[in-house]
Coordinates of C-alpha atoms in Angstrom, one line a residue:
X1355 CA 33.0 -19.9 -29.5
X1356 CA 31.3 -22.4 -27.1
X1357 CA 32.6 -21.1 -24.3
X1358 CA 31.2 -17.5 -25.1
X1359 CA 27.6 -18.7 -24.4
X1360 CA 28.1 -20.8 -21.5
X1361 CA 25.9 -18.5 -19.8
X1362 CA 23.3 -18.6 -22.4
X1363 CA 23.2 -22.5 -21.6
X1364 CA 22.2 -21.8 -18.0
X1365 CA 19.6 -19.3 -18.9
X1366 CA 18.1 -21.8 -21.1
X1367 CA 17.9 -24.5 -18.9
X1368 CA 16.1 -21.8 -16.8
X1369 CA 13.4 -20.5 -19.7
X1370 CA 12.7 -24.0 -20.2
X1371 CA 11.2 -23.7 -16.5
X1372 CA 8.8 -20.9 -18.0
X1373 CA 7.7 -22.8 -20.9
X1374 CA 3.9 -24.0 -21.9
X1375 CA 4.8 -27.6 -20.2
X1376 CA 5.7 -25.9 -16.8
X1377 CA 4.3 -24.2 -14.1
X1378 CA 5.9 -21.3 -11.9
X1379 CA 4.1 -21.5 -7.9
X1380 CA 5.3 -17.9 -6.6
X1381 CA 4.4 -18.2 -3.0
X1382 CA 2.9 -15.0 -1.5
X1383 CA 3.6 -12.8 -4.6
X1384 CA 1.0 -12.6 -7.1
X1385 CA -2.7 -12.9 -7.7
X1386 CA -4.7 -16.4 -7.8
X1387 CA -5.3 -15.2 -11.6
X1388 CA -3.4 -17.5 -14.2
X1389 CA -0.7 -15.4 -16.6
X1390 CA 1.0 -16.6 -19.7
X1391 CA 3.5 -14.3 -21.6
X1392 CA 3.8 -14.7 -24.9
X1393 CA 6.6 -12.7 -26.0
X1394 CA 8.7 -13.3 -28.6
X1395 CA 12.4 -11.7 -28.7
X1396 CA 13.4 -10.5 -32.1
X1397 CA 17.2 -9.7 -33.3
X1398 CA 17.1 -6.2 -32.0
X1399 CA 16.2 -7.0 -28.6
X1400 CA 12.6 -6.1 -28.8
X1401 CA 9.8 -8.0 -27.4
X1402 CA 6.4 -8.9 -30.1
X1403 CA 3.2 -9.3 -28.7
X1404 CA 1.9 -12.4 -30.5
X1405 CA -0.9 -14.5 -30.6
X1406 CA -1.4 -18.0 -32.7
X1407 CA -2.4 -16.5 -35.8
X1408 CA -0.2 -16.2 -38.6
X1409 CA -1.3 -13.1 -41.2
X1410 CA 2.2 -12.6 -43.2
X1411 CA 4.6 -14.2 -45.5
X1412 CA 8.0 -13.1 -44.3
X1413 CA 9.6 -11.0 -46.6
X1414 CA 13.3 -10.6 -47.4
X1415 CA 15.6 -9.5 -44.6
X1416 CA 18.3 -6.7 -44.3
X1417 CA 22.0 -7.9 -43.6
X1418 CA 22.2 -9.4 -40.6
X1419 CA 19.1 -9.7 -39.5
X1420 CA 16.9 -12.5 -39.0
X1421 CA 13.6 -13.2 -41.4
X1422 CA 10.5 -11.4 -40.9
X1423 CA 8.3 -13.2 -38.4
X1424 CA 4.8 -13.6 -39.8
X1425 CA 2.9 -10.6 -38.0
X1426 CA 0.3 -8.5 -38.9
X1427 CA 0.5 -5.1 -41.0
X1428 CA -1.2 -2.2 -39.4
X1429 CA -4.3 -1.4 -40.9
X1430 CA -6.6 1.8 -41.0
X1431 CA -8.4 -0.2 -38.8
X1432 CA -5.6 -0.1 -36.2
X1433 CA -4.8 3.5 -36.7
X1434 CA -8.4 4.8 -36.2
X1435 CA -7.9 2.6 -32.9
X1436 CA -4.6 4.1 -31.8
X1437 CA -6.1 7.5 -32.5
X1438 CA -8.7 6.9 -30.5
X1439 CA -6.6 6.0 -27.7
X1440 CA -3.9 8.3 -28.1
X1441 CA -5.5 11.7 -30.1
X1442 CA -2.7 13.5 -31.5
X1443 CA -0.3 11.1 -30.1
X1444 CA -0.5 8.6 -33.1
X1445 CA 2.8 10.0 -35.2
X1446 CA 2.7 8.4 -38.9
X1447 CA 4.7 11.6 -40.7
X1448 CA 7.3 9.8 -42.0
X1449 CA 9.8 13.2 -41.0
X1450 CA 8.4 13.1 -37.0
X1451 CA 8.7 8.8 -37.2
X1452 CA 12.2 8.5 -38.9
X1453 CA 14.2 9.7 -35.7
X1454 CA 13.0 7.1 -33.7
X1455 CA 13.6 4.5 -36.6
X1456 CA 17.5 5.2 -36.4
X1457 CA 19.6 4.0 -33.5
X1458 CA 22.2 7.2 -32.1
X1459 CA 25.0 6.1 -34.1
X1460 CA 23.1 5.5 -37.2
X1461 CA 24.2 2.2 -37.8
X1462 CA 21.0 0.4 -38.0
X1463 CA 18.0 1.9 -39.1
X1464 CA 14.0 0.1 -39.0
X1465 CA 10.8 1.0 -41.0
X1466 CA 8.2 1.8 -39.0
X1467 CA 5.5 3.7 -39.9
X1468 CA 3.7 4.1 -36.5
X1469 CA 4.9 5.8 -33.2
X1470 CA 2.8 5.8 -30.4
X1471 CA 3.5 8.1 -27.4
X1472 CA 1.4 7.2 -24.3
X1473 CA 1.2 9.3 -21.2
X1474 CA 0.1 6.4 -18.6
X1475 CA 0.4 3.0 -17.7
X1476 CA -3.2 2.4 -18.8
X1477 CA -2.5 3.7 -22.2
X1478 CA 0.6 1.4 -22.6
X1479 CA -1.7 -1.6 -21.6
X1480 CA -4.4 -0.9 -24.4
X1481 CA -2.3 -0.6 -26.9
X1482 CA -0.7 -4.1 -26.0
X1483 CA -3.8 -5.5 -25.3
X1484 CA -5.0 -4.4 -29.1
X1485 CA -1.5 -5.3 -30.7
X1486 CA -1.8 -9.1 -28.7
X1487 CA -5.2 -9.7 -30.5
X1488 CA -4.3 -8.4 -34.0
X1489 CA -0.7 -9.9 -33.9
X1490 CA 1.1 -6.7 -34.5
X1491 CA 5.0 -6.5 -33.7
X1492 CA 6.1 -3.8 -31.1
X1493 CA 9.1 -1.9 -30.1
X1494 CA 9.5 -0.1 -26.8
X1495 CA 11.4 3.0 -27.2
X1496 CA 13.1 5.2 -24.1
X1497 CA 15.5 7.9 -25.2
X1498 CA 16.9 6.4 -28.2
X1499 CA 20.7 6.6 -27.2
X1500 CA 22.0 3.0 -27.1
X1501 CA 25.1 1.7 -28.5
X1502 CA 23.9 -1.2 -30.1
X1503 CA 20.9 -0.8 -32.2
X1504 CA 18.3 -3.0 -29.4
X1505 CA 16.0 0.5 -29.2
X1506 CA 15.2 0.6 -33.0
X1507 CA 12.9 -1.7 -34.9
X1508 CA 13.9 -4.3 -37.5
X1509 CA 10.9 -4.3 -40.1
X1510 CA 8.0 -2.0 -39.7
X1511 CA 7.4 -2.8 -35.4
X1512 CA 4.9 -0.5 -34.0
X1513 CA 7.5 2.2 -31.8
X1514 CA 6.0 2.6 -28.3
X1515 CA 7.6 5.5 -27.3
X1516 CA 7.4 6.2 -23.4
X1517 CA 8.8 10.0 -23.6
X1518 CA 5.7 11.3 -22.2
X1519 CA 5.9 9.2 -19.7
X1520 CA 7.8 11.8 -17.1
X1521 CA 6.0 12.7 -14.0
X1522 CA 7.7 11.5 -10.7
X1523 CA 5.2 10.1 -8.6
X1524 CA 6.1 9.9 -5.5
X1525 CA 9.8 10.9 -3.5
X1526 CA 10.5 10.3 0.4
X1527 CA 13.3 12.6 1.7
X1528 CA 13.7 10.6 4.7
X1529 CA 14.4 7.2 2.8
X1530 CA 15.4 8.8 -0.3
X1531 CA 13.3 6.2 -2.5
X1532 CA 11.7 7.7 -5.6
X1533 CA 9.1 6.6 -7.6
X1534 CA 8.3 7.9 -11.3
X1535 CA 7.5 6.9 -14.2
X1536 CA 9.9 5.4 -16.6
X1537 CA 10.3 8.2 -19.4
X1538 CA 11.8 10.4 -16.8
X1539 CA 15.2 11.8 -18.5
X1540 CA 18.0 10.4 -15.8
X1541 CA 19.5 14.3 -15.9
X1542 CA 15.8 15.6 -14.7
X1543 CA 16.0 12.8 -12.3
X1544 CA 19.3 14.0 -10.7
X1545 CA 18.0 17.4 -10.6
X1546 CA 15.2 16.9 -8.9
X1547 CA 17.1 15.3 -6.7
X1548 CA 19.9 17.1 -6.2
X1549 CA 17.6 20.1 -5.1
X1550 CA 16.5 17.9 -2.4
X1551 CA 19.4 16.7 -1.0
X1552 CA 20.4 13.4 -2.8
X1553 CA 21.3 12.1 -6.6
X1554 CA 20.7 9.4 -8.4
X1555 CA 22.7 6.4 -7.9
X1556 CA 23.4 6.4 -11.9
X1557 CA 24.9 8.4 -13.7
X1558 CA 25.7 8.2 -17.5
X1559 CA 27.3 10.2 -20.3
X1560 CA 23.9 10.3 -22.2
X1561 CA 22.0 11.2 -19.3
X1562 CA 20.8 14.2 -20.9
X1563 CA 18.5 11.9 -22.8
X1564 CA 18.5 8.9 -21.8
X1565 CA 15.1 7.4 -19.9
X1566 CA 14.9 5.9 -16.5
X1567 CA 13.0 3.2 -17.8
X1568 CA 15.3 2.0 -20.9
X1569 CA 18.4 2.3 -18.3
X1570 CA 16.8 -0.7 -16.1
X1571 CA 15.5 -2.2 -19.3
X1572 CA 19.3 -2.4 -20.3
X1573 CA 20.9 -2.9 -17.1
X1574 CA 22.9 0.5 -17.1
X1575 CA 26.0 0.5 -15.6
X1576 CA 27.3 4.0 -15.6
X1577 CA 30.0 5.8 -13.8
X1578 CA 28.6 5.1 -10.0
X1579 CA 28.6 1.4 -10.0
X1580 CA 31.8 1.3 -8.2
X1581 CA 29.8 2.6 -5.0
X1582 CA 26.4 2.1 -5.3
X1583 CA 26.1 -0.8 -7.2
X1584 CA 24.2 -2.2 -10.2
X1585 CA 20.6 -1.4 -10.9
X1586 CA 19.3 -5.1 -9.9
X1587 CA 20.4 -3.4 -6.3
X1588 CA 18.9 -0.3 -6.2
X1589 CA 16.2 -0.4 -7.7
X1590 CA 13.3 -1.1 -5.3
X1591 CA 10.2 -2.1 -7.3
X1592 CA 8.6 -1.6 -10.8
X1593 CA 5.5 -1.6 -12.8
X1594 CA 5.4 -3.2 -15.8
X1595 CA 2.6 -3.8 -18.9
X1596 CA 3.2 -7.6 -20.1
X1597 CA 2.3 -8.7 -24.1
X1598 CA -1.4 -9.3 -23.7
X1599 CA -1.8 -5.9 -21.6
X1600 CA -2.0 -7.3 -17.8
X1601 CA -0.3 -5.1 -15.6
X1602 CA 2.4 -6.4 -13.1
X1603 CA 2.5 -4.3 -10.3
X1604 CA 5.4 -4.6 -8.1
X1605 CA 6.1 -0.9 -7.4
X1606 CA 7.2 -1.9 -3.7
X1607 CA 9.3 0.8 -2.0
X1608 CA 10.4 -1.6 0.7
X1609 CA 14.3 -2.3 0.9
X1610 CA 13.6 -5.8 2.6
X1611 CA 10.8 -8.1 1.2
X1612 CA 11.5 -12.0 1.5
X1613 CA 7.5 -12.8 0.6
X1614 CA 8.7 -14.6 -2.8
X1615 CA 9.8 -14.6 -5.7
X1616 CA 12.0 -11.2 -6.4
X1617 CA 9.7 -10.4 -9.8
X1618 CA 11.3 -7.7 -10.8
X1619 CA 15.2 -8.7 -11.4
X1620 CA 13.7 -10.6 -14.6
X1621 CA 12.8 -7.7 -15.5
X1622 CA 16.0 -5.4 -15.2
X1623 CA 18.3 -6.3 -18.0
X1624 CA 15.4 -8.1 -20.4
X1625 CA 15.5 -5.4 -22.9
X1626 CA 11.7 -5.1 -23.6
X1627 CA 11.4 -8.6 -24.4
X1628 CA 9.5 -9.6 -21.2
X1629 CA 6.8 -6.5 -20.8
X1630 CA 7.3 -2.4 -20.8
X1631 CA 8.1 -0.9 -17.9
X1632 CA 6.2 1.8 -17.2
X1633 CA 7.3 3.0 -13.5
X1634 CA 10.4 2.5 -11.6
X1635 CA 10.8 3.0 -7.6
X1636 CA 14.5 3.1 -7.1
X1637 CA 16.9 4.0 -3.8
X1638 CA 18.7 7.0 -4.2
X1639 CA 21.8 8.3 -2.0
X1640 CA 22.4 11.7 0.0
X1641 CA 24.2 14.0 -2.2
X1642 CA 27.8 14.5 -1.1
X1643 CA 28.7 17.1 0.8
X1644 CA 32.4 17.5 -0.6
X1645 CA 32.8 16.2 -4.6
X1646 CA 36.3 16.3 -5.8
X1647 CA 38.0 14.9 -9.3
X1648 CA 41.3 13.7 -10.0
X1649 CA 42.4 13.5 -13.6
X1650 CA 46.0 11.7 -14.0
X1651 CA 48.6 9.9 -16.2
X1652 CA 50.4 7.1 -16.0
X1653 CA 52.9 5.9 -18.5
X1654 CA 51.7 1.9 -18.5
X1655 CA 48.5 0.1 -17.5
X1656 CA 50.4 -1.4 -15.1
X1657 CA 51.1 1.4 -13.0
X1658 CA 47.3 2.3 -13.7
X1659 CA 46.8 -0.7 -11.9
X1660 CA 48.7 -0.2 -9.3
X1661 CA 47.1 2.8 -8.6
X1662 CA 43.8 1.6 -8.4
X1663 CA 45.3 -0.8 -5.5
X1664 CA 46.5 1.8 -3.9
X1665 CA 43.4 3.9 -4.7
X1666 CA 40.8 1.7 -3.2
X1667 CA 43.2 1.1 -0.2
X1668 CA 43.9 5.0 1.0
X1669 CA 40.6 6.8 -0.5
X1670 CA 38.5 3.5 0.6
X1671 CA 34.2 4.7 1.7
X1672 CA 34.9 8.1 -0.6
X1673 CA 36.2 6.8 -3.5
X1674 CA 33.0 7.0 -6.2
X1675 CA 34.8 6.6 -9.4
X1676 CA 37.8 5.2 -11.2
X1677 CA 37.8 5.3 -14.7
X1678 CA 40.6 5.3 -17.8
X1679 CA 40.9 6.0 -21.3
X1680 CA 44.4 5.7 -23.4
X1681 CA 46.4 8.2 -25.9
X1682 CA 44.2 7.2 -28.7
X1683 CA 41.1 8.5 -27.1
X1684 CA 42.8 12.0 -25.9
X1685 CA 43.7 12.1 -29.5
X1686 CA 40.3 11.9 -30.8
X1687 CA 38.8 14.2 -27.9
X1688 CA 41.5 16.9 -29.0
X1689 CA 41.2 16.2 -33.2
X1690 CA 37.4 15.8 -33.3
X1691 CA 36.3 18.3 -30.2
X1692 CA 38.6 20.2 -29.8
X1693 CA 39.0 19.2 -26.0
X1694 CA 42.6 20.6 -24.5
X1695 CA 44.3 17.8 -22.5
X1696 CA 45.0 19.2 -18.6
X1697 CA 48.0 17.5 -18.2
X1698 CA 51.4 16.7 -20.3
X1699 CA 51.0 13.6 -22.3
X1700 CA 50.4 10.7 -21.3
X1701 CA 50.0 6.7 -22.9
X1702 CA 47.0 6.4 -20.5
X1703 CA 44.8 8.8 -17.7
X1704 CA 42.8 8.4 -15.0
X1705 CA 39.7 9.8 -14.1
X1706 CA 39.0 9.6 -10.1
X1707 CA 36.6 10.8 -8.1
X1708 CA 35.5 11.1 -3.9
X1709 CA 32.5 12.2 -2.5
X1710 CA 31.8 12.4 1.3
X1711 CA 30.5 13.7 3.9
X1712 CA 33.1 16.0 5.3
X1713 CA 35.3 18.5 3.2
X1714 CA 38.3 18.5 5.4
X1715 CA 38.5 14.6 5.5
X1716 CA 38.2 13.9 2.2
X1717 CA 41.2 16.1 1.0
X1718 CA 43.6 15.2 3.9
X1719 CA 42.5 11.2 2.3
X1720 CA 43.1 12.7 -1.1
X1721 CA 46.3 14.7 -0.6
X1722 CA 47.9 11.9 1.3
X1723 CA 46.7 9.2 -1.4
X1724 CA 48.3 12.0 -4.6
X1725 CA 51.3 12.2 -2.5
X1726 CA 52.1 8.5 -2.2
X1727 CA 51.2 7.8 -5.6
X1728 CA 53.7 10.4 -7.0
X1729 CA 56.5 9.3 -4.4
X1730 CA 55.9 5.7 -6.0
X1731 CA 56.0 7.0 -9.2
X1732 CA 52.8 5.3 -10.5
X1733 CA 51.7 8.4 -11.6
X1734 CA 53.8 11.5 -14.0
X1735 CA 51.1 14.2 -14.0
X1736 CA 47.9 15.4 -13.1
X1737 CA 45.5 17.6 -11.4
X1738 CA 42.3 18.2 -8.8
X1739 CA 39.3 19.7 -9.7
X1740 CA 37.1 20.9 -6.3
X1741 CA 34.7 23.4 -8.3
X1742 CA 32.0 22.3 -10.2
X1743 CA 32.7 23.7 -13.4
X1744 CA 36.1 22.3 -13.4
X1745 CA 35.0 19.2 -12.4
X1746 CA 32.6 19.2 -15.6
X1747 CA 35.6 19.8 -17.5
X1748 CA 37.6 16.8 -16.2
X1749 CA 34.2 14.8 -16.7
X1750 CA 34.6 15.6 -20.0
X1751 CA 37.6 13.9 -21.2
X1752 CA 35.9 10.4 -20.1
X1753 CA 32.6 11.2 -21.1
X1754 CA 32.8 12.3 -24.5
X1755 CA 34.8 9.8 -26.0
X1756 CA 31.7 8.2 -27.6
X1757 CA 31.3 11.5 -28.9
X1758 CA 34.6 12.0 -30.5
X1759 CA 34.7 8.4 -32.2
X1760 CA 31.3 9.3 -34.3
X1761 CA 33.3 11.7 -35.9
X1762 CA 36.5 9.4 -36.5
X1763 CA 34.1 7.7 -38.9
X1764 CA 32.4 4.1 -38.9
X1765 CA 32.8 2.8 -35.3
X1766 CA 32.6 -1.1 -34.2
X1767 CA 31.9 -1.2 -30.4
X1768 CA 32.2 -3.8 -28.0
X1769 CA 31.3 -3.9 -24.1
X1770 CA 33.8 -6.3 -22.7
X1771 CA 34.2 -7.4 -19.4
X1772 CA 37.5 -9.3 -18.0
X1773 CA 39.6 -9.7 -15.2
X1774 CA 40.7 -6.1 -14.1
X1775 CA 44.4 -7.8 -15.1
X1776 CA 43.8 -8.2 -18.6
X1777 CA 41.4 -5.2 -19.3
X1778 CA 44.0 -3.6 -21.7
X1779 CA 45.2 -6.8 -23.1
X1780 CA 42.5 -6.9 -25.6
X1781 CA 43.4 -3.7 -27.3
X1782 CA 46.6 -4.3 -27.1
X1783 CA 46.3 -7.7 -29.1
X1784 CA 43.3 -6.4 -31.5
X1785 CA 45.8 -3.5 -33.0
X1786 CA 48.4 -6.0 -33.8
X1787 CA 45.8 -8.6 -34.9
X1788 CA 44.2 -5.8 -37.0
X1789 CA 47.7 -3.9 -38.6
X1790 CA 46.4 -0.8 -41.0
X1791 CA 43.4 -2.4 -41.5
X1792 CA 41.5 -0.1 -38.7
X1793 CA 41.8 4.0 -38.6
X1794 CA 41.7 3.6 -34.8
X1795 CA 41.6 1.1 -32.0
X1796 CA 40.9 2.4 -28.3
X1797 CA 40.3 1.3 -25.1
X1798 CA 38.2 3.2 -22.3
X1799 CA 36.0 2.1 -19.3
X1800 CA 35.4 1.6 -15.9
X1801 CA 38.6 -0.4 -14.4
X1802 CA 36.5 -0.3 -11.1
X1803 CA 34.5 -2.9 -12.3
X1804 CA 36.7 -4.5 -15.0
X1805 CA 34.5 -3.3 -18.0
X1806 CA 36.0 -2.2 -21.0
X1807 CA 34.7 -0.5 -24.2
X1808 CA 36.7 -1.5 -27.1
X1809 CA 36.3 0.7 -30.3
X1810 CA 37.4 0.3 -33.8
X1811 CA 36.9 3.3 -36.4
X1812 CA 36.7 2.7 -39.9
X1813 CA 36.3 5.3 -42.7
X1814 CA 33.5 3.2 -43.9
X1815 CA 31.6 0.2 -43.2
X1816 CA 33.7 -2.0 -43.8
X1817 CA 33.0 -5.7 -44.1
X1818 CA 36.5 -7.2 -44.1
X1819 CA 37.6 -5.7 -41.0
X1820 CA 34.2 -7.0 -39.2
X1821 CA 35.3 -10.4 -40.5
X1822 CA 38.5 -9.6 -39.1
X1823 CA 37.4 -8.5 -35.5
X1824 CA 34.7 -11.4 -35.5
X1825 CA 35.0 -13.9 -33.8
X1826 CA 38.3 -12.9 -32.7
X1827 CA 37.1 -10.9 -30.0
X1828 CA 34.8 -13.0 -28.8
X1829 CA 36.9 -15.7 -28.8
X1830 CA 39.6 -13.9 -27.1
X1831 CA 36.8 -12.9 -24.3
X1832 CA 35.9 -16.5 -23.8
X1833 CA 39.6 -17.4 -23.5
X1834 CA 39.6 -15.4 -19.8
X1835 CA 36.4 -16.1 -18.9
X1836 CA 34.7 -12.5 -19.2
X1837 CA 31.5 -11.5 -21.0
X1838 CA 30.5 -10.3 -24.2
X1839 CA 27.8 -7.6 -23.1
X1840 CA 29.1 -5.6 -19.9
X1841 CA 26.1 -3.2 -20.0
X1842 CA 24.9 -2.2 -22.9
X1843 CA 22.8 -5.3 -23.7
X1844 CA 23.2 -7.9 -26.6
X1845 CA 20.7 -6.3 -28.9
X1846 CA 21.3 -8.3 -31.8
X1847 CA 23.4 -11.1 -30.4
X1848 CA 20.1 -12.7 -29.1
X1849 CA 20.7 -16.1 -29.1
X1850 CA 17.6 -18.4 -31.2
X1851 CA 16.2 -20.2 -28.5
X1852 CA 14.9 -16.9 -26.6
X1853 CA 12.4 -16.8 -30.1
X1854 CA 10.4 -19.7 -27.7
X1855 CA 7.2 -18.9 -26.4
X1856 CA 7.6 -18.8 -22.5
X1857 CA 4.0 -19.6 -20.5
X1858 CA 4.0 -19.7 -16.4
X1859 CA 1.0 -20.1 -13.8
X1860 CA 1.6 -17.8 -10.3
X1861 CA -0.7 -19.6 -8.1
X1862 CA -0.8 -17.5 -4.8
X1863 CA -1.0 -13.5 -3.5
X1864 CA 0.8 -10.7 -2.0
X1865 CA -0.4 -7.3 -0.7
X1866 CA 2.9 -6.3 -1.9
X1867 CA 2.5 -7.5 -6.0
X1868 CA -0.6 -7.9 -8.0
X1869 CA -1.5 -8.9 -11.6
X1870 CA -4.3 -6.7 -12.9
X1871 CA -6.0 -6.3 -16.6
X1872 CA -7.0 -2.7 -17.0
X1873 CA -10.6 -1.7 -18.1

């Protein structure tokens, strides 16, 4: 298991440089005015605003989760003062709070009795401000639709929702940077967009609902990172509310800025547990002017493979998207959603898809890349998709496999990533280490970027087969050398030592980011 949080060792050696005993000099980049953060990361991923003050005994903990930390309970006092701040934006009804108290697959559930929905970044730093001095815990919120319980509280947190949050702010059609703020649904986002020439360079199944703002909290992957990259790439600059309320700005919309320290990649990935991010300027793509989706089958993953060499190699600047998903998942899309498969069966399909520039190009590249991968028999069926509703439907066979497992029953999920070799491996080896023991074990993902999402089904919880599963996948990750959180975010894997309280000194300025307190 040692090798599993090699990683974590780095990144601790690195915290320690953001400790009480240590200052941070950030030439160029922030404000003379001394900052400390005093967050403190919790098992579901959530960041606390805390001061020295200790008003609690802990009580007794659900299973699986660490002890109560001593915080305040919220008072009368402190809902007069929320409702002050936030009139009819307050929620206690235990009906309107329990939805955001329950992750999407109902796994994991909290007990807060207070949601608060702000509408600006002034809002969000007055609460924070408020909970910092009375010690009260908080959990940001987005959309709600994470896979492993980080966007739910553990105890009775105060839920900071940012739904309300939605406006864009600004968009420039000649760079195609857009700024809004971060409870801006990613499918509004696109649409927007899309009206105006470009898209979003993300693009997830739960984009419907999920939040701008908790997709660059989490690090979101998505189905586009094959060619535009992660989020730590395109996203330009962001605002963000730290524990005692201060307000980093570093909204930049510049694509080139060596002045300092790059502030906002700690941010990207830290899951709420170093400030809320409240606005989000991110570089966003022309829309393609030809779209076209390939969905095939391939009778082993090593001819799967093989066609993703060959792929990359004939479809090269247009190719946008290669994903998979085995037999076991087409059987779930067809039992639980009734979803017809398009092509004869197969032990595992392919989802593909180009976008470019010129129509004509892109389906001579596509014709001649089909043809070759038939004549080399890497591939048994399949079939093209050039209209949008089509396309949709071909979408759907990768996309809704989350879907179809919540109906197969208890799910255990795991965001793996390994060498693109020995993607399938796991699954492979967890159904034989696992016998009858699981209902289902499949395998789906992104083999453009080597990340797999390993599912187990259950018809319950079931706490012999997690004993089973645990360690053994970890330990089989470590074994190549891949990661335990692709993209969805460790949640409650957070190692102890983040529970330190991390304290740094910026000691210089930058017209381009500045450290406020709001009034």
């Amino acid at each position: 298991m040692a090798g599993i949080f090699q990683r974590t060792v780095r990144l601790r050696a690195a915290v320690r440089h953001l400790c009480p005993h240590s200052t941070l000099t950030c030439a160029a980049r922030l404000s003379p005015a001394d900052f400390h953060s005093p967050f403190l990361a919790c098992s579901s991923g959530q960041f606390v605003a805390s001061t020295r003050k200790l008003h609690v005994e802990p009580k007794s903990s659900p299973a699986g989760a660490p002890e109560r930390l001593p915080f305040s309970k919220v008072t009368d006092e402190d809902l007069a003062y929320f409702r002050k701040i936030l009139p009819g934006r307050t929620i206690t009804d235990p009906d309107l709070v329990e939805s955001s108290n329950v992750d999407w697959l109902k796994t994991v559930k909290g007990s807060s009795e207070v949601l608060l929905r702000p509408q600006t970044t002034e809002e969000v730093s007055q609460i924070l401000r408020y909970c910092y001095n009375r010690n009260l815990a908080v959990n940001p919120q987005g959309g709600n639709t994470g896979l492993v319980g980080g966007s739910v509280p553990v105890y009775d947190e105060i839920i900071l929702s940012t739904s309300l949050m939605n406006n864009i702010l600004t968009f420039d059609n000649i760079s195609g940077i857009l700024t809004c703020q971060a409870g801006c649904v990613l499918e509004n986002l696109s649409l927007y967009l899309e009206e105006r020439d470009y898209i979003m360079p993300l693009d997830l199944g739960a984009k419907g609902s999920c939040q701008i703002g908790g997709n660059v909290a989490t690090n979101a992957g998505g189905l586009r990172l094959l060619r535009y990259g992660s989020l730590h790439g395109t996203v330009l600059g962001l605002e963000v509310v730290l524990a005692d309320g201060r307000v980093l700005d570093c909204l930049a919309t510049l694509r080139k800025d060596n002045t300092g320290y790059d502030l906002k990649q700690l941010f990207i990935g830290s899951e709420g547990t170093l400030g809320v991010i409240t606005a989000v300027s991110i570089l966003c793509p022309r829309k393609p002017k030809s779209t076209n989706v390939v969905f095939l089958g391939c009778e082993t993953f090593e001819e799967l493979l093989k066609t993703f060499q060959l792929c990359r190699g004939m479809l090269g600047e247009i190719l946008s998207a290669f994903e998979f998903l085995d037999s076991e998942c087409m059987r779930l899309l067809n039992t639980h959603l009734k979803l017809p498969n398009p092509i004869s069966d197969c032990p595992f399909y392919i989802v593909i898809e180009t976008s470019g520039s010129d129509p004509d190009h892109d389906s001579q590249k596509l014709d001649n890349f089909l043809e070759e991968a038939i004549a080399s028999t890497f591939v048994t069926d399949g079939t093209v998709a050039t209209e949008e509703s089509k396309i949709k439907a071909l979408w759907s066979m990768r996309e809704r496999v989350t879907e179809a497992l919540t109906h197969d029953g208890f799910t255990y999920k795991y965001d793996i990533s390994l060498p693109v070799e020995r993607i399938y491996q796991l699954v492979t080896d967890m159904r034989q280490h696992l016998g009858d023991r699981a209902k289902s074990v499949v395998g789906y993902g992104h083999v453009g970027d080597g990340n797999l999402h390993l599912n187990i089904t259950s018809p319950a919880k079931d706490p012999a087969l997690l004993a089973a599963i645990e360690p053994f996948v970890y330990e089989w990750t470590a074994s190549c050398q891949g990661s335990i959180s692709a993209e969805h975010g460790l949640a409650k894997l957070w190692p102890s030592w983040v529970t330190s309280r991390p304290c740094w000194t910026p000691k210089a300025s930058s017209t381009h980011t500045r450290l406020y307190q709001t009034t």
